[in-house]
XYZ file of C-alpha atoms in Angstrom:
625
model
C 67.155 -75.610 -68.111
C 63.208 -75.692 -70.075
C 63.792 -79.235 -69.616
C 64.136 -79.098 -65.972
C 61.138 -76.744 -66.099
C 58.908 -78.795 -68.257
C 59.457 -81.606 -65.672
C 58.499 -79.733 -62.743
C 55.363 -79.090 -64.083
C 54.627 -82.656 -65.092
C 54.797 -83.329 -61.491
C 52.718 -80.367 -60.410
C 49.665 -81.467 -62.885
C 50.533 -85.038 -61.787
C 50.729 -84.314 -57.556
C 46.893 -85.743 -56.295
C 45.319 -84.558 -53.348
C 46.054 -86.701 -51.478
C 50.005 -86.232 -51.895
C 49.403 -81.957 -51.330
C 48.331 -83.312 -47.715
C 51.863 -85.111 -47.096
C 53.179 -82.496 -48.735
C 51.468 -79.732 -46.705
C 52.401 -82.033 -43.330
C 56.012 -82.223 -43.929
C 55.978 -78.286 -44.684
C 54.348 -78.202 -40.760
C 56.415 -81.081 -38.544
C 60.301 -80.224 -40.074
C 62.390 -76.536 -41.871
C 63.829 -80.106 -43.486
C 60.927 -79.632 -45.971
C 60.751 -75.430 -46.294
C 60.943 -76.187 -50.271
C 57.300 -77.461 -49.635
C 56.418 -73.881 -49.698
C 56.751 -72.756 -53.062
C 55.521 -75.996 -54.547
C 52.576 -75.831 -52.297
C 52.100 -71.539 -53.292
C 51.755 -72.196 -56.773
C 49.013 -74.268 -56.594
C 47.329 -71.418 -55.013
C 45.387 -70.078 -58.886
C 42.473 -69.064 -60.285
C 43.352 -71.651 -62.489
C 43.724 -74.236 -59.906
C 40.850 -77.221 -58.721
C 39.291 -75.588 -55.282
C 39.817 -78.785 -53.054
C 43.914 -78.441 -54.589
C 43.566 -74.663 -53.886
C 41.369 -75.087 -50.289
C 44.303 -77.422 -49.315
C 47.326 -75.654 -50.505
C 45.753 -72.504 -48.435
C 45.134 -74.734 -44.755
C 48.513 -76.094 -44.954
C 50.574 -72.205 -45.704
C 48.087 -70.563 -43.180
C 49.019 -73.080 -40.540
C 52.697 -72.801 -41.795
C 53.158 -68.595 -41.586
C 50.203 -68.016 -38.458
C 52.395 -68.621 -35.366
C 55.818 -67.508 -37.493
C 53.631 -64.350 -38.266
C 55.124 -62.410 -35.282
C 58.557 -63.361 -36.591
C 58.519 -61.590 -38.729
C 59.961 -58.824 -40.613
C 57.377 -55.547 -41.368
C 58.647 -55.714 -45.020
C 60.601 -57.890 -47.124
C 61.982 -55.310 -49.285
C 63.633 -53.677 -45.899
C 65.011 -56.507 -44.640
C 66.124 -58.112 -48.005
C 67.964 -54.666 -48.039
C 69.465 -55.096 -44.519
C 70.869 -59.019 -45.618
C 72.552 -57.438 -47.940
C 76.710 -56.398 -46.917
C 77.013 -52.406 -46.098
C 80.464 -50.707 -47.207
C 83.384 -50.339 -44.279
C 83.426 -46.810 -42.224
C 85.389 -46.430 -40.380
C 82.849 -43.985 -38.133
C 81.197 -46.708 -37.443
C 82.202 -48.065 -34.148
C 79.776 -51.314 -34.680
C 80.658 -51.880 -37.947
C 82.172 -56.177 -37.162
C 78.824 -56.247 -35.062
C 76.783 -55.145 -38.083
C 77.902 -56.870 -40.216
C 77.672 -59.996 -38.602
C 74.471 -59.539 -37.395
C 73.936 -58.583 -42.086
C 74.779 -62.184 -42.637
C 73.246 -64.027 -40.025
C 71.403 -66.510 -41.894
C 68.030 -66.342 -39.700
C 67.812 -63.111 -40.832
C 68.015 -63.741 -44.223
C 65.706 -66.818 -43.553
C 63.015 -64.509 -41.710
C 63.292 -62.558 -44.529
C 62.885 -65.061 -47.088
C 60.097 -66.496 -45.102
C 57.891 -62.810 -45.514
C 58.956 -62.872 -49.234
C 56.731 -65.697 -49.701
C 54.406 -64.491 -47.358
C 53.755 -61.467 -49.819
C 53.637 -63.491 -52.333
C 50.951 -65.716 -50.689
C 48.993 -62.790 -50.565
C 48.561 -61.884 -53.319
C 47.884 -64.953 -55.431
C 45.277 -64.750 -52.097
C 43.767 -62.137 -53.651
C 43.878 -63.333 -57.734
C 42.617 -66.065 -56.383
C 39.542 -64.102 -54.229
C 38.830 -61.462 -57.233
C 38.720 -63.900 -60.074
C 35.561 -64.872 -61.859
C 36.680 -68.302 -62.297
C 36.205 -69.007 -58.535
C 33.918 -70.123 -56.817
C 31.669 -68.872 -53.570
C 32.213 -70.754 -51.422
C 36.022 -70.270 -52.272
C 35.503 -66.765 -51.691
C 34.946 -67.065 -48.874
C 37.342 -69.216 -47.293
C 39.861 -66.957 -49.508
C 38.903 -63.899 -47.481
C 38.471 -65.196 -43.808
C 41.883 -66.222 -44.373
C 43.285 -63.125 -45.456
C 41.681 -61.586 -42.541
C 43.395 -63.429 -40.229
C 46.249 -61.948 -41.597
C 45.185 -59.164 -40.823
C 44.518 -59.473 -37.364
C 48.208 -60.847 -36.575
C 50.319 -60.583 -39.035
C 50.908 -56.462 -36.672
C 51.554 -57.914 -33.087
C 47.863 -58.244 -32.538
C 47.465 -54.214 -33.520
C 44.997 -54.225 -36.953
C 46.905 -54.529 -40.407
C 45.328 -51.670 -42.119
C 47.944 -52.378 -45.489
C 46.163 -55.455 -46.206
C 42.789 -54.545 -46.065
C 43.549 -51.902 -47.943
C 44.082 -54.106 -50.831
C 41.584 -56.679 -50.423
C 39.376 -53.500 -50.537
C 41.181 -51.938 -53.774
C 40.902 -55.488 -55.054
C 37.416 -56.282 -54.615
C 36.524 -52.201 -56.076
C 38.590 -52.633 -58.976
C 37.729 -56.183 -60.054
C 35.019 -57.544 -62.646
C 33.007 -59.483 -59.959
C 29.629 -58.535 -59.239
C 30.847 -56.772 -55.261
C 27.684 -57.251 -53.562
C 29.245 -61.028 -53.207
C 32.107 -59.815 -51.058
C 29.438 -57.171 -49.320
C 27.570 -60.094 -48.573
C 30.533 -61.658 -45.970
C 31.591 -58.463 -45.195
C 28.484 -57.395 -43.651
C 27.674 -60.312 -42.542
C 30.985 -61.455 -39.998
C 33.238 -58.587 -40.486
C 31.077 -54.689 -40.499
C 30.516 -55.176 -36.440
C 33.652 -54.624 -35.519
C 34.885 -50.911 -35.189
C 37.744 -50.900 -35.951
C 36.670 -52.961 -39.439
C 34.227 -50.021 -39.638
C 37.144 -47.536 -38.878
C 40.050 -48.932 -41.899
C 36.878 -48.877 -43.653
C 36.341 -45.609 -44.327
C 39.884 -44.111 -44.323
C 40.369 -46.799 -47.017
C 37.541 -45.555 -48.909
C 38.789 -42.242 -48.820
C 42.036 -42.997 -49.857
C 40.754 -44.450 -52.924
C 38.085 -41.796 -53.765
C 41.112 -39.376 -53.986
C 42.888 -41.423 -56.282
C 39.995 -41.288 -58.126
C 39.542 -38.265 -58.347
C 43.491 -37.170 -58.563
C 43.940 -39.904 -61.735
C 40.062 -38.424 -63.384
C 42.017 -35.299 -63.563
C 45.072 -36.632 -64.706
C 42.956 -38.761 -67.111
C 41.795 -35.646 -69.614
C 43.773 -35.440 -72.272
C 44.987 -32.481 -74.415
C 43.424 -33.338 -77.490
C 39.293 -33.851 -76.711
C 37.400 -31.654 -77.847
C 33.805 -31.137 -79.819
C 32.232 -33.788 -82.666
C 32.705 -31.277 -85.213
C 36.248 -30.067 -84.694
C 37.333 -33.198 -84.657
C 35.629 -34.960 -88.051
C 37.370 -32.245 -89.978
C 40.332 -32.365 -87.838
C 40.058 -35.778 -89.892
C 39.038 -34.754 -93.258
C 41.970 -33.434 -93.182
C 44.898 -35.271 -92.207
C 42.725 -37.745 -94.643
C 44.083 -34.927 -97.365
C 47.596 -35.181 -96.043
C 48.476 -38.874 -95.376
C 51.543 -38.092 -93.267
C 49.810 -37.403 -90.980
C 48.046 -40.527 -90.314
C 49.706 -41.363 -87.943
C 48.941 -38.833 -85.498
C 45.146 -39.619 -86.290
C 45.675 -43.393 -85.316
C 46.659 -42.345 -81.950
C 44.308 -39.243 -81.561
C 41.537 -42.810 -81.978
C 43.204 -44.718 -79.636
C 43.573 -41.941 -76.921
C 39.388 -41.370 -77.619
C 39.117 -45.282 -77.184
C 41.448 -44.886 -74.037
C 39.279 -42.081 -72.825
C 35.886 -43.639 -73.344
C 37.245 -47.242 -71.774
C 38.707 -45.132 -68.279
C 36.088 -43.190 -68.152
C 33.405 -46.806 -68.300
C 36.159 -48.140 -65.942
C 35.827 -44.668 -63.234
C 31.907 -44.668 -63.262
C 32.179 -49.291 -61.959
C 34.528 -47.630 -59.573
C 32.493 -45.334 -58.145
C 29.522 -47.736 -58.249
C 31.542 -50.401 -56.087
C 32.255 -47.236 -53.662
C 28.703 -46.061 -53.717
C 27.962 -49.186 -52.707
C 30.194 -50.154 -50.035
C 29.553 -46.393 -47.628
C 26.005 -47.796 -47.920
C 26.251 -51.116 -46.688
C 28.583 -50.044 -43.442
C 26.309 -50.060 -39.775
C 26.626 -45.933 -39.709
C 27.993 -44.423 -36.608
C 25.794 -44.128 -33.418
C 25.689 -40.915 -31.222
C 25.770 -43.753 -27.860
C 27.358 -46.235 -29.231
C 26.665 -50.149 -27.043
C 29.271 -52.464 -26.011
C 28.085 -54.726 -28.114
C 29.418 -52.100 -31.100
C 32.813 -51.641 -29.190
C 33.995 -55.018 -30.891
C 37.007 -55.265 -31.941
C 38.461 -57.463 -34.956
C 42.346 -56.849 -33.529
C 42.259 -56.956 -29.970
C 45.636 -54.536 -29.661
C 44.113 -52.589 -26.613
C 44.950 -55.840 -25.164
C 47.951 -57.026 -26.047
C 49.655 -53.241 -25.704
C 48.149 -52.503 -22.655
C 49.560 -55.485 -21.111
C 53.142 -55.176 -21.797
C 55.131 -52.195 -19.725
C 57.210 -49.994 -21.247
C 60.764 -49.622 -19.811
C 61.184 -45.777 -20.159
C 59.256 -43.050 -19.989
C 60.001 -42.502 -24.247
C 58.543 -45.852 -24.539
C 55.590 -45.388 -22.338
C 54.605 -42.710 -23.840
C 54.414 -44.101 -27.683
C 52.736 -46.890 -26.852
C 50.200 -45.739 -24.461
C 49.619 -43.088 -27.911
C 49.767 -46.199 -29.782
C 47.153 -48.143 -27.818
C 44.881 -44.634 -26.949
C 44.909 -44.755 -30.681
C 43.534 -48.288 -31.338
C 41.358 -48.464 -28.502
C 37.738 -48.610 -28.884
C 36.481 -45.726 -27.006
C 38.921 -43.615 -29.906
C 37.712 -44.871 -32.961
C 34.353 -44.641 -31.687
C 35.147 -40.835 -31.133
C 37.018 -40.538 -34.461
C 34.522 -43.353 -36.031
C 32.217 -40.037 -37.116
C 35.343 -37.604 -38.201
C 35.890 -41.200 -41.023
C 32.612 -40.978 -41.924
C 32.561 -37.457 -42.932
C 35.308 -37.582 -44.597
C 34.749 -40.943 -46.418
C 31.253 -38.975 -47.966
C 32.365 -36.063 -48.279
C 35.292 -36.940 -50.451
C 33.069 -39.155 -52.477
C 30.064 -37.033 -53.197
C 33.110 -34.564 -54.855
C 33.031 -37.612 -57.437
C 31.190 -36.935 -60.741
C 28.759 -39.501 -59.993
C 26.498 -40.732 -62.544
C 22.800 -40.160 -62.928
C 20.959 -43.340 -60.906
C 23.763 -43.414 -58.052
C 23.756 -39.908 -57.879
C 19.560 -39.785 -57.777
C 19.965 -42.645 -55.186
C 22.385 -40.880 -53.006
C 19.756 -37.744 -52.995
C 17.054 -40.351 -51.999
C 18.375 -41.837 -48.646
C 21.367 -39.212 -47.507
C 18.700 -37.076 -45.228
C 17.991 -40.553 -43.714
C 21.879 -42.005 -44.120
C 24.335 -39.866 -43.901
C 23.477 -36.065 -43.193
C 22.180 -37.317 -39.251
C 26.012 -39.073 -38.668
C 28.336 -36.326 -40.441
C 30.285 -34.166 -37.793
C 29.482 -31.334 -39.833
C 26.289 -31.525 -42.037
C 26.258 -27.750 -43.153
C 29.118 -29.364 -45.066
C 27.067 -31.091 -47.564
C 25.370 -26.777 -48.623
C 27.932 -26.837 -51.503
C 26.155 -30.016 -52.874
C 22.401 -29.901 -51.972
C 22.233 -26.167 -53.218
C 24.653 -27.326 -56.355
C 21.830 -30.301 -56.608
C 18.293 -28.034 -55.735
C 19.826 -25.436 -58.751
C 18.938 -28.465 -61.360
C 15.937 -28.778 -61.530
C 13.293 -31.066 -62.141
C 13.772 -34.516 -60.276
C 16.895 -33.525 -58.798
C 15.712 -31.009 -57.149
C 13.044 -32.587 -55.493
C 15.138 -35.142 -54.209
C 17.517 -32.677 -52.663
C 14.340 -30.602 -50.989
C 14.383 -32.956 -48.738
C 17.428 -32.869 -47.619
C 17.970 -29.020 -48.091
C 14.765 -28.871 -45.399
C 16.942 -30.885 -42.863
C 19.589 -28.156 -42.842
C 17.216 -24.572 -43.238
C 15.347 -25.738 -40.308
C 18.266 -27.943 -38.793
C 21.944 -26.692 -38.837
C 20.586 -22.927 -39.447
C 21.195 -23.172 -43.596
C 20.880 -19.788 -45.432
C 19.107 -20.331 -48.733
C 18.658 -17.490 -50.642
C 15.466 -17.471 -52.630
C 14.327 -20.443 -51.734
C 11.280 -20.690 -52.236
C 11.532 -19.137 -55.729
C 13.133 -22.337 -56.040
C 10.409 -24.441 -54.589
C 7.299 -22.570 -56.397
C 9.501 -23.603 -59.765
C 8.689 -27.063 -59.304
C 5.970 -27.058 -59.365
C 4.573 -28.128 -61.923
C 2.389 -31.729 -62.909
C 5.173 -34.025 -63.465
C 5.683 -33.264 -59.574
C 2.239 -35.104 -58.941
C 3.380 -38.309 -60.746
C 6.674 -38.601 -59.773
C 8.597 -41.496 -57.949
C 9.462 -39.314 -54.588
C 6.199 -37.100 -54.675
C 5.533 -37.938 -51.317
C 8.137 -37.442 -50.061
C 8.218 -33.905 -52.093
C 4.361 -32.916 -51.169
C 4.708 -33.417 -47.110
C 8.262 -31.155 -47.349
C 5.971 -28.632 -49.217
C 3.896 -28.014 -46.631
C 6.572 -28.127 -43.534
C 7.622 -25.618 -45.488
C 3.945 -22.965 -45.720
C 3.433 -24.180 -42.133
C 5.890 -21.126 -40.938
C 3.154 -17.880 -39.563
C 5.765 -15.416 -40.252
C 5.705 -16.036 -44.241
C 4.294 -13.695 -45.856
C 0.710 -12.686 -47.526
C 1.687 -12.212 -51.609
C 3.994 -15.423 -50.767
C 1.173 -18.143 -49.222
C -1.173 -16.692 -52.024
C 1.499 -16.715 -54.866
C 1.669 -21.018 -53.944
C -2.363 -21.067 -53.073
C -3.539 -19.634 -56.739
C -0.193 -21.601 -57.506
C -1.741 -25.057 -57.071
C -5.405 -24.387 -57.237
C -4.617 -23.060 -61.150
C -2.355 -27.131 -61.322
C -5.615 -28.596 -60.173
C -6.806 -28.678 -63.454
C -4.018 -30.470 -64.825
C -3.413 -33.049 -62.711
C -4.420 -36.841 -62.018
C -7.831 -37.268 -59.537
C -5.252 -37.895 -56.686
C -3.419 -34.711 -57.563
C -6.428 -33.275 -56.996
C -6.685 -34.104 -53.732
C -4.042 -33.267 -52.032
C -3.009 -30.132 -53.421
C -6.810 -29.863 -51.979
C -5.427 -30.456 -48.628
C -2.552 -28.431 -49.196
C -5.138 -24.999 -49.529
C -6.994 -25.728 -47.124
C -4.237 -25.796 -44.259
C -2.481 -22.871 -46.284
C -5.770 -20.530 -46.164
C -6.143 -22.110 -42.223
C -2.146 -21.386 -41.485
C -2.313 -17.619 -42.650
C -6.107 -16.308 -42.462
C -4.809 -12.817 -44.582
C -5.682 -15.032 -48.261
C -9.639 -16.389 -46.872
C -10.508 -13.331 -49.414
C -9.245 -16.051 -52.179
C -12.233 -18.178 -51.269
C -14.317 -16.164 -52.639
C -12.562 -12.304 -54.121
C -14.899 -9.102 -52.998
C -14.396 -5.730 -55.468
C -11.408 -4.336 -56.389
C -12.453 -1.139 -54.699
C -12.726 -3.433 -51.053
C -9.493 -4.661 -51.928
C -6.015 -3.494 -49.295
C -3.497 -5.696 -52.302
C -5.244 -3.314 -55.935
C -1.762 -1.525 -56.907
C -2.492 2.186 -57.874
C -1.668 1.469 -61.506
C -5.036 -0.889 -61.075
C -6.595 1.167 -59.776
C -6.488 4.201 -62.548
C -7.014 1.369 -65.160
C -10.399 0.097 -63.286
C -11.640 4.012 -62.256
C -14.141 3.678 -64.223
C -15.658 -0.443 -63.454
C -14.839 0.427 -59.755
C -17.861 -1.170 -58.293
C -17.693 -4.502 -60.784
C -16.021 -8.143 -58.911
C -13.411 -9.880 -60.608
C -15.928 -12.657 -61.455
C -18.284 -10.207 -63.531
C -15.291 -8.433 -65.133
C -14.004 -12.520 -66.441
C -10.386 -11.286 -65.434
C -7.961 -13.283 -63.508
C -4.867 -10.861 -62.132
C -2.569 -14.297 -61.876
C 0.062 -14.485 -64.074
C 0.704 -17.994 -63.962
C 4.288 -17.637 -65.953
C 5.421 -15.145 -63.459
C 8.982 -16.567 -61.202
C 8.584 -13.252 -58.768
C 6.077 -14.055 -56.466
C 6.205 -10.637 -55.354
C 4.551 -10.044 -59.157
C 2.016 -12.702 -59.880
C -1.018 -10.789 -58.839
C -2.118 -13.989 -56.800
C -3.728 -11.517 -54.076
C -5.614 -9.703 -56.645
C -6.847 -13.149 -58.330
C -9.223 -16.188 -56.581
C -9.698 -19.650 -55.654
C -12.449 -20.390 -58.927
C -10.061 -23.235 -59.903
C -11.353 -25.351 -56.969
C -14.754 -24.188 -57.239
C -15.160 -26.332 -60.571
C -13.525 -29.277 -59.035
C -17.358 -29.383 -57.272
C -17.649 -30.619 -59.969
C -14.994 -33.021 -61.063
C -16.083 -36.664 -63.277
C -13.990 -38.270 -60.188
C -16.969 -38.140 -56.798
C -14.059 -38.092 -54.113
C -12.777 -35.335 -55.379
C -15.862 -33.006 -55.598
C -16.919 -34.420 -52.349
C -13.557 -33.506 -51.099
C -13.795 -29.612 -51.783
C -16.843 -28.933 -50.013
C -14.514 -28.986 -47.096
C -13.082 -25.775 -48.012
C -16.620 -24.124 -47.298
C -15.972 -24.224 -43.475
C -15.257 -21.555 -41.629
C -11.463 -21.849 -41.698
C -10.450 -18.291 -39.669
C -11.917 -20.157 -36.358
C -8.940 -22.323 -36.018
C -10.028 -23.744 -32.896
C -13.116 -25.583 -34.670
C -10.635 -27.227 -37.322
C -7.687 -29.430 -37.150
C -5.004 -29.455 -40.651
C -5.576 -31.588 -42.747
C -3.036 -34.698 -42.209
C -0.889 -34.820 -45.844
C 1.187 -38.389 -45.766
C -2.682 -38.560 -46.578
C -3.510 -38.166 -49.228
C 0.707 -37.406 -50.544
C 0.807 -41.492 -51.315
C -3.079 -41.386 -53.728
C -3.205 -43.023 -57.080
C -6.239 -44.524 -59.047
C -5.402 -47.745 -57.030
C -6.277 -45.830 -54.223
C -8.487 -43.780 -55.216
C -10.143 -46.833 -56.695
C -9.671 -49.047 -53.911
C -11.590 -45.982 -51.071
C -14.575 -46.152 -53.349
C -15.255 -50.071 -53.226
C -14.695 -49.904 -49.723
C -16.823 -47.163 -49.408
C -20.350 -47.828 -47.455
C -23.312 -46.803 -50.314
C -26.530 -45.180 -48.175
C -27.906 -44.393 -51.813
C -27.996 -46.033 -54.553
C -28.794 -44.675 -58.036
C -31.256 -46.570 -60.669
C -31.735 -46.064 -64.026
C -35.429 -46.472 -65.390
C -37.261 -46.563 -68.785
C -40.198 -47.031 -69.613
C -38.762 -49.652 -72.426
C -36.335 -52.259 -71.764
C -33.782 -50.565 -74.283
C -32.446 -53.382 -77.001
C -29.211 -50.942 -77.670
C -26.594 -49.160 -75.961
C -27.596 -45.788 -78.879
C -30.885 -44.550 -80.297
C -31.187 -43.822 -84.240
C -32.807 -40.598 -82.603
C -29.074 -39.787 -81.425
C -26.605 -40.057 -84.052
C -29.218 -39.056 -87.332
C -28.825 -41.366 -90.644
C -26.244 -43.746 -87.908
C -28.271 -47.304 -88.041
C -26.452 -49.516 -85.023
C -27.879 -53.122 -86.132
C -25.164 -55.428 -87.152
C -26.558 -57.155 -90.191
C -26.891 -61.308 -89.818
C -25.299 -63.216 -92.658
C -26.912 -66.100 -93.803
C -27.200 -69.640 -92.277
C -26.098 -67.936 -89.326
C -27.349 -66.965 -86.249
């Protein structure tokens, strides 16, 4: 037997491309050459030369394509039906059923179905193999998509398509190459997008279940494990248990890495699918499978079959899929966001979710848990979650308690140099736009921003000045912060402050040198901003950067007269940096140029009188000038 197999293997290795074409032609010409089918299948593998794989693939595709409508639904069911059942007196059609079961044609079709399943399997192996070339992957994926289109009597074969996506996600090959092909050729079809969302939802649920079941009961802290290991070393008979535990920890690390890789690939797939539109055009309703036409052309025989076929036809019709697309889109994304996302994927999702996901969800309020938890984390994550959370609050009626307290806590110097500062500062201005905000809240934000202007770059000082300008214009009740009057005329002074400062009421805050604002207070009602003043903005008049000192003068206008003033556009300042400030300065037309006048031409940068005891003359070496 071994010699026969070796002879067969030798024959396979000695085949030429011309002989392989001849095998395919013979297979297509007559059933008598059906034994060429397994031989052609053996050439489709990652180890075979690409030209041999392509030639075998084309021959087998040409052979199976006309037979697909005649093949049974699955090889297992067909094989089971082909086996003889035991006799039973209760069955009247026993003899006829045995005749059908023993029909050579049924057995032959069942065998063909098994070979077709093997064909699909080896195609998937070639598709995700690291040895395969990109051109070969393109051909293999096109063949598989043709089977998706034709196998199920013209209806979309979701099972094979689901296997394709699972193989792509679980493979070690970069998913971008597959997504480029899918995006350019297949994602334009509405049924391909529809079943992609379904497959992604199923795969995410599988990952979620494996992540939960993969939690090891032996997981513990590093210190506990070290102590346990020491004990086991002392007692050598426990060494097998220690070895098992080390293997379990290694398996956990591998499974964690595999989980993260799968999550990244799922996100790449979801982000590349064109989102559903409210009013889809005819081109968006184009389908990869022609199920609606084939099902409508056939007339059912009875009412039961008619209703069932009508239901199937409606299920796969383009209009029905378009209606259900938003629901499948929502389920896929919501299930994906429940996974333990890696930090970089988490940030990418938060950065784009307000544009790519929320407008297309069937119920955007379903994201409230994900966004509120992200907003509560703090730091950059909260800054990135603010955009989506603001949309839910303003457009979908989400009520978020302590929203302004959390927003107030995000005002730190680092936010003015963050990557997403432009969007955050524009949203900050939008959140403070309502005229119904309490005066103490607007004053707290104005004072906090004013204090930050002392420790941020010049671009941050410019945008802070613009934000305070808009706050003072929108909320006339805090205009006294520009020039705070004596405490005796301030209505916001509480009774305790009046008792402590009863003897010094005629004095102003400026004379006292006291700033009642508490920069560390998190409760906006207790910051004391209403009793303070914007003295930090006054110091910006002497800022080392000329654009900042010039821009501060805009606060000198009477902002209470709204007809004579207009709000500043924060987007004009939110993306500022040293480079933009420098560019604006060199493009600025200077009317008067300052000139330096010296009675005598200076010979050095510093004079000796500037630094007594220091000399700035350079001793010259002999022979050198």
